[in-house]
Coordinates of N, CA and C in Angstrom, one line a residue:
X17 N 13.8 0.9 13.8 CA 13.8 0.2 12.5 C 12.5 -0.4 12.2
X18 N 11.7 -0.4 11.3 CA 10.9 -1.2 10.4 C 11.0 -2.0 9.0
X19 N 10.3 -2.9 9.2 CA 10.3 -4.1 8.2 C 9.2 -3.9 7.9
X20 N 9.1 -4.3 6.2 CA 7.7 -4.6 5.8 C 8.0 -5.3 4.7
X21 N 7.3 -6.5 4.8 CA 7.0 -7.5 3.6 C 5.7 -7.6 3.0
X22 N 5.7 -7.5 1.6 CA 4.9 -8.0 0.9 C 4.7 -9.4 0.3
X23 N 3.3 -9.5 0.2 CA 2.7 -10.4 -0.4 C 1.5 -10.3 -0.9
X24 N 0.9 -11.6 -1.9 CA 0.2 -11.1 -2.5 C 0.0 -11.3 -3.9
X25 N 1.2 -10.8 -4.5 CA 1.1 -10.7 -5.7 C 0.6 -11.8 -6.9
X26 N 0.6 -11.7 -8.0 CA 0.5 -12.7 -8.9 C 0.1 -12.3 -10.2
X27 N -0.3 -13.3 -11.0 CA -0.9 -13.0 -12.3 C -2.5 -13.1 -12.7
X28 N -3.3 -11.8 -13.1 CA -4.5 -12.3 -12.7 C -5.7 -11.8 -14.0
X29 N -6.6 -12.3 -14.7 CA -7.5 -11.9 -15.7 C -8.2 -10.4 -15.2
X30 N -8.0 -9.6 -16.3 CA -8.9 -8.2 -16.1 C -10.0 -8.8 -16.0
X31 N -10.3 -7.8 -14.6 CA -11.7 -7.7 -14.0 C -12.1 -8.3 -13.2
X32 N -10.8 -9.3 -12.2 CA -10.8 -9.9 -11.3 C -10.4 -9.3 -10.0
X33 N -10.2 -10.1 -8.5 CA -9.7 -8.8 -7.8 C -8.6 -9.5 -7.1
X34 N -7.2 -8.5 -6.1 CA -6.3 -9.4 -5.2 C -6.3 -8.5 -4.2
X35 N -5.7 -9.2 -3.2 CA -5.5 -8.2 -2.5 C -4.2 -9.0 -2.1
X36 N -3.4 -7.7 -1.8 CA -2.2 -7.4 -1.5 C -2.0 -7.8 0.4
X37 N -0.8 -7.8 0.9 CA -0.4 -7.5 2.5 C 0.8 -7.1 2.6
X38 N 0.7 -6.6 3.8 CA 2.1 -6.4 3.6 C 2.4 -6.1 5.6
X39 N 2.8 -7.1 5.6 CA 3.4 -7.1 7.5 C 4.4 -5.9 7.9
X40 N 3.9 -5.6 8.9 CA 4.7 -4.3 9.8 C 5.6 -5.1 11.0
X41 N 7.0 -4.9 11.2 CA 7.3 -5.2 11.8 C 8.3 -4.0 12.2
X42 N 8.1 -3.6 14.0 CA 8.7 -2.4 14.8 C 9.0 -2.7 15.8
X43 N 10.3 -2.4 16.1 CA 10.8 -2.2 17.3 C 10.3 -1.5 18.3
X44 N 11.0 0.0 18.2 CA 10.5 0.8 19.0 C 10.1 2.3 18.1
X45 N 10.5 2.3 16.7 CA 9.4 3.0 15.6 C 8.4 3.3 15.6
X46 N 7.6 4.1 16.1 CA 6.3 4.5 15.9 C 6.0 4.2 14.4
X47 N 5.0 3.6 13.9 CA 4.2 3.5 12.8 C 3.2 4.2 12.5
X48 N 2.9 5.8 11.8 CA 1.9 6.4 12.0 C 1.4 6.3 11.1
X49 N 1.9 6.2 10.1 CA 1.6 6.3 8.2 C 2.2 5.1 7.5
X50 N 1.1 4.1 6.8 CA 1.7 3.4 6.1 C 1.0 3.3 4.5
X51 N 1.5 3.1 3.5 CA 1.1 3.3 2.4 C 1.3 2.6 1.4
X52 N 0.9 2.5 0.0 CA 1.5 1.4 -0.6 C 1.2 2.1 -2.3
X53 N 2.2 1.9 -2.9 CA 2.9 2.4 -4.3 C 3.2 1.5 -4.9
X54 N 3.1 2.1 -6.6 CA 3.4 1.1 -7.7 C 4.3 2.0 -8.6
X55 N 5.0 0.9 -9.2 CA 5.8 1.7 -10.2 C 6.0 0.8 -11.4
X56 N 6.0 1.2 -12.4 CA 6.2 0.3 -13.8 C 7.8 0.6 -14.6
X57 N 8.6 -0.4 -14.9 CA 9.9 0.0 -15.2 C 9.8 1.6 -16.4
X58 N 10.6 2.1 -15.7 CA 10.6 3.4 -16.5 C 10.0 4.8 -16.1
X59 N 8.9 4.0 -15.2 CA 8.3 5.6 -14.9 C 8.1 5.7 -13.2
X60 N 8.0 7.0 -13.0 CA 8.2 6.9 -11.5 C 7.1 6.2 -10.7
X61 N 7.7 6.2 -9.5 CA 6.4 5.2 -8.7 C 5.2 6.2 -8.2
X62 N 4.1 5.6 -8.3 CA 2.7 6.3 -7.8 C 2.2 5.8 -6.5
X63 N 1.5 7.0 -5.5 CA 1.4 6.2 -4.3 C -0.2 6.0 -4.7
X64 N -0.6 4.5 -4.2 CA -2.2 4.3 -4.9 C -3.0 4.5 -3.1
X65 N -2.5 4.0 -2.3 CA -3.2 4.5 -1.4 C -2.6 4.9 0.4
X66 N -3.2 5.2 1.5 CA -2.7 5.2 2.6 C -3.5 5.4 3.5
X67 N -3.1 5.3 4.8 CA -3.5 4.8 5.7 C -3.0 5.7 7.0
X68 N -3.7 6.7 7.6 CA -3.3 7.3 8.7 C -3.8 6.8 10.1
X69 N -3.1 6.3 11.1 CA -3.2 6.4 12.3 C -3.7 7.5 13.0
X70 N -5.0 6.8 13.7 CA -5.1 8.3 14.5 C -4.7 8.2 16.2
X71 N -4.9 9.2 16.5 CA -4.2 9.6 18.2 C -5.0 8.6 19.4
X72 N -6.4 8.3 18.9 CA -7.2 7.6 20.2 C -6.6 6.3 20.0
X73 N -5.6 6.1 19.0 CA -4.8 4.9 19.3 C -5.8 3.6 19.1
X74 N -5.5 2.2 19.0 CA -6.5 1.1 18.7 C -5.8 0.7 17.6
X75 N -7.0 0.1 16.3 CA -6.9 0.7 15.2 C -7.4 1.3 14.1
X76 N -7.7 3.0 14.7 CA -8.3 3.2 13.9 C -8.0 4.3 12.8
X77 N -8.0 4.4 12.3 CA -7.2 5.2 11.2 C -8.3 6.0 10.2
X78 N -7.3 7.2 9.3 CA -8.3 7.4 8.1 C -7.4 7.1 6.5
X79 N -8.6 6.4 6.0 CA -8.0 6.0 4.5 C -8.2 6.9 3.9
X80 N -6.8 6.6 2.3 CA -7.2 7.5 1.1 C -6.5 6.9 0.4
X81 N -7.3 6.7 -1.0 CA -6.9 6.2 -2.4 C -6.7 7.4 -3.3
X82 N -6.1 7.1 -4.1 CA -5.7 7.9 -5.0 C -6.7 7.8 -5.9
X83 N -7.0 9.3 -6.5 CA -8.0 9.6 -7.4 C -8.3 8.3 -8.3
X84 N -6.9 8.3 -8.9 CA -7.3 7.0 -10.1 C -7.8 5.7 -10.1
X85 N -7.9 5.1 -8.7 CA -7.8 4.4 -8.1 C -9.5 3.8 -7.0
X86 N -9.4 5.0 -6.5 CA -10.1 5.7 -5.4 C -11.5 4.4 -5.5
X87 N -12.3 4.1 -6.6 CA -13.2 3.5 -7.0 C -13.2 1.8 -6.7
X88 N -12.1 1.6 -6.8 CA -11.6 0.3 -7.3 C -10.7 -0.6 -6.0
X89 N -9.9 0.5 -5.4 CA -8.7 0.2 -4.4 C -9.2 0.3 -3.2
X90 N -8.8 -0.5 -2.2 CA -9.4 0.1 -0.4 C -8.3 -0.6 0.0
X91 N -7.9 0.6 0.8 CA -6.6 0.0 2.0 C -7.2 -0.1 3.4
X92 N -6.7 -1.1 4.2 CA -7.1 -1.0 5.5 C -6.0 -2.2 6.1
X93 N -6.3 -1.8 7.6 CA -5.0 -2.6 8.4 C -5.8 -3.2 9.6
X94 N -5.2 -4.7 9.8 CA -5.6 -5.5 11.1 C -5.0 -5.1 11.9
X95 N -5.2 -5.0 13.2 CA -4.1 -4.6 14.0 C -3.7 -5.7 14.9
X96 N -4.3 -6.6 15.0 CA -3.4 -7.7 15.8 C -2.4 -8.3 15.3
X97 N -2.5 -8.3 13.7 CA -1.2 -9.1 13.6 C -0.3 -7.3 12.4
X98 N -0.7 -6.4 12.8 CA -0.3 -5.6 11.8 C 0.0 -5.4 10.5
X99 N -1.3 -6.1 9.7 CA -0.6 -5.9 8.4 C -1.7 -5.2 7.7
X100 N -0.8 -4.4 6.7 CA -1.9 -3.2 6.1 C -2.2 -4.5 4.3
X101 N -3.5 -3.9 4.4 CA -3.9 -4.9 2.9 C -4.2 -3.8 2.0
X102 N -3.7 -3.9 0.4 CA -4.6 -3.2 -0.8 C -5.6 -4.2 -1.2
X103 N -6.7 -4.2 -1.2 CA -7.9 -4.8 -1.9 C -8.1 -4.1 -2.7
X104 N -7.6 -5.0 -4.2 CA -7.9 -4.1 -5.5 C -9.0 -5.2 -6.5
X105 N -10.0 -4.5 -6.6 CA -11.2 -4.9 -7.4 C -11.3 -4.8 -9.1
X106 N -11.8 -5.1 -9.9 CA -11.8 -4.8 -11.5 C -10.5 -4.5 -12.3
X107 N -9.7 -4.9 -11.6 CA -8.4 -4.5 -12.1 C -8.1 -4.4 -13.1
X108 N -7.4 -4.1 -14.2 CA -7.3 -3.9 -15.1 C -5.3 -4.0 -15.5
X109 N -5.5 -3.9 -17.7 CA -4.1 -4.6 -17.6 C -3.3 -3.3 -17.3
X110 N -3.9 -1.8 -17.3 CA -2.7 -0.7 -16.7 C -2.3 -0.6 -15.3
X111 N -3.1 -1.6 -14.4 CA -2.9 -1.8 -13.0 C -1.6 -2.5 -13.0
X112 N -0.9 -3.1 -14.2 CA 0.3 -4.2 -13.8 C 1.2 -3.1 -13.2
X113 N 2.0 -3.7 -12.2 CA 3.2 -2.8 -11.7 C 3.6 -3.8 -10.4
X114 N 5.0 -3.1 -10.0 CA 5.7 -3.2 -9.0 C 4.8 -2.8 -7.7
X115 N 4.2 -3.1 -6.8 CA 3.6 -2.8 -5.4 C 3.9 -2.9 -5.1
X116 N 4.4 -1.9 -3.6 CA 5.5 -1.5 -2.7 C 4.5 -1.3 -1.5
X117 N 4.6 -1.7 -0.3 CA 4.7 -1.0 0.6 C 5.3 -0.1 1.5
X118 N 4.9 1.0 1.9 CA 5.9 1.7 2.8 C 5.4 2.1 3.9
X119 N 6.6 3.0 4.9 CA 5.5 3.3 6.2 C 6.6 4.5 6.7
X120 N 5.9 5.3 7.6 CA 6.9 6.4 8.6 C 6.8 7.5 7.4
X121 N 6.1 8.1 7.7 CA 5.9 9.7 6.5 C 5.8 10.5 7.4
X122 N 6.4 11.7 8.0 CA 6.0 12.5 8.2 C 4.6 13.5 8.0
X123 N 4.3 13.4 6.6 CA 2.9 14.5 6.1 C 1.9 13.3 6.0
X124 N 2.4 12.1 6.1 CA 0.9 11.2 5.6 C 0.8 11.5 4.1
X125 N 1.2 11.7 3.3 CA 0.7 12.0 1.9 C 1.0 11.1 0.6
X126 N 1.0 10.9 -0.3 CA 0.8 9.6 -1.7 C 1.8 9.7 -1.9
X127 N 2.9 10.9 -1.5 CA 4.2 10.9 -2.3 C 5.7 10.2 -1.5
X128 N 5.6 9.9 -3.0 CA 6.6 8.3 -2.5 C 7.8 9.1 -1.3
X129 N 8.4 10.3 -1.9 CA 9.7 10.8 -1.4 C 9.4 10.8 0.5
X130 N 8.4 11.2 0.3 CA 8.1 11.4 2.1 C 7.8 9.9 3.1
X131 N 8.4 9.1 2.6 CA 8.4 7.8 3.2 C 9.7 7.3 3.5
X132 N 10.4 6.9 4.7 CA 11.1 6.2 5.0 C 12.2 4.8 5.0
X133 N 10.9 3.7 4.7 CA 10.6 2.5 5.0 C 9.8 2.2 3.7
X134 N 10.6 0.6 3.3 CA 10.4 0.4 2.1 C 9.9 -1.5 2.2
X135 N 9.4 -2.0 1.4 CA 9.4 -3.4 1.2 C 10.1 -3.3 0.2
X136 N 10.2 -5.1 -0.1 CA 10.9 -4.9 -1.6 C 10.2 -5.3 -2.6
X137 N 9.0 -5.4 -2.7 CA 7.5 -5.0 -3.3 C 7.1 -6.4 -3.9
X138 N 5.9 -6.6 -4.8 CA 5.5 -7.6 -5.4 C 4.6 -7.7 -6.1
X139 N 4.8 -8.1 -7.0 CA 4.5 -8.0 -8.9 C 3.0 -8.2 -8.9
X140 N 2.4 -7.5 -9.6 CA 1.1 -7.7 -10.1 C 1.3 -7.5 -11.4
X141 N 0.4 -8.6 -12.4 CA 0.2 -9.0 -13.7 C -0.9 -8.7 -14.1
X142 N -1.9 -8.1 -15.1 CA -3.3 -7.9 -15.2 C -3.3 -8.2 -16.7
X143 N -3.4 -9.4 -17.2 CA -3.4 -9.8 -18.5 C -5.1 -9.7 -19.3

């Protein structure tokens, strides 16, 4: 079983930056892939970035942001207390959405369906 909470969120002037967290919490779940998605009422959710674990174990991983994103967003994870961050920069007001974290994907990939493990996400406002 895994848990993931978010935090973070808020309401913030275009062109400012937040960053998101979001705590991993595992039993005995391997955690290899964790990632984090938005979605705005109505349309489907987008994965903005993720985060693959690699095999020499630690933590060291390889990131990837989503094209749209890519410029602006950087994920990365502490490993002592496990929690993965979005650091989003210049944000903007089509950045508002629902941010989710997730984790346990099989392919490692942006798409939401191949994820497991959900938070129950947290609002960003870009007025």
């Amino acid at each position: 079983q895994v848990q993931l909470v978010e935090s973070g969120g808020g309401t913030v002037q275009a062109g400012r930056s937040l960053r998101l967290s979001c705590k991993v919490s595992t039993n005995t779940t391997p955690v290899h892939c964790m990632g984090w998605f938005r979605q705005v009422p109505g349309q489907e959710r987008e994965g903005v970035a993720r985060l693959k674990m690699q095999p020499a174990g630690g933590n060291q991983y390889l990131a990837k942001s989503a094209d749209s994103v890519k410029d602006r967003f950087t994920i990365s994870r502490d490993g002592p207390t496990n929690t993965v961050y979005l650091l989003m920069h210049m944000l903007k007001p089509e950045d508002t959405a629902m941010y989710y974290c997730a984790a346990v994907s099989s392919l490692c990939t942006l798409a939401p369906e191949d994820y497991q493990y959900w938070g129950q996400g947290t609002q960003v406002t870009v007025s």
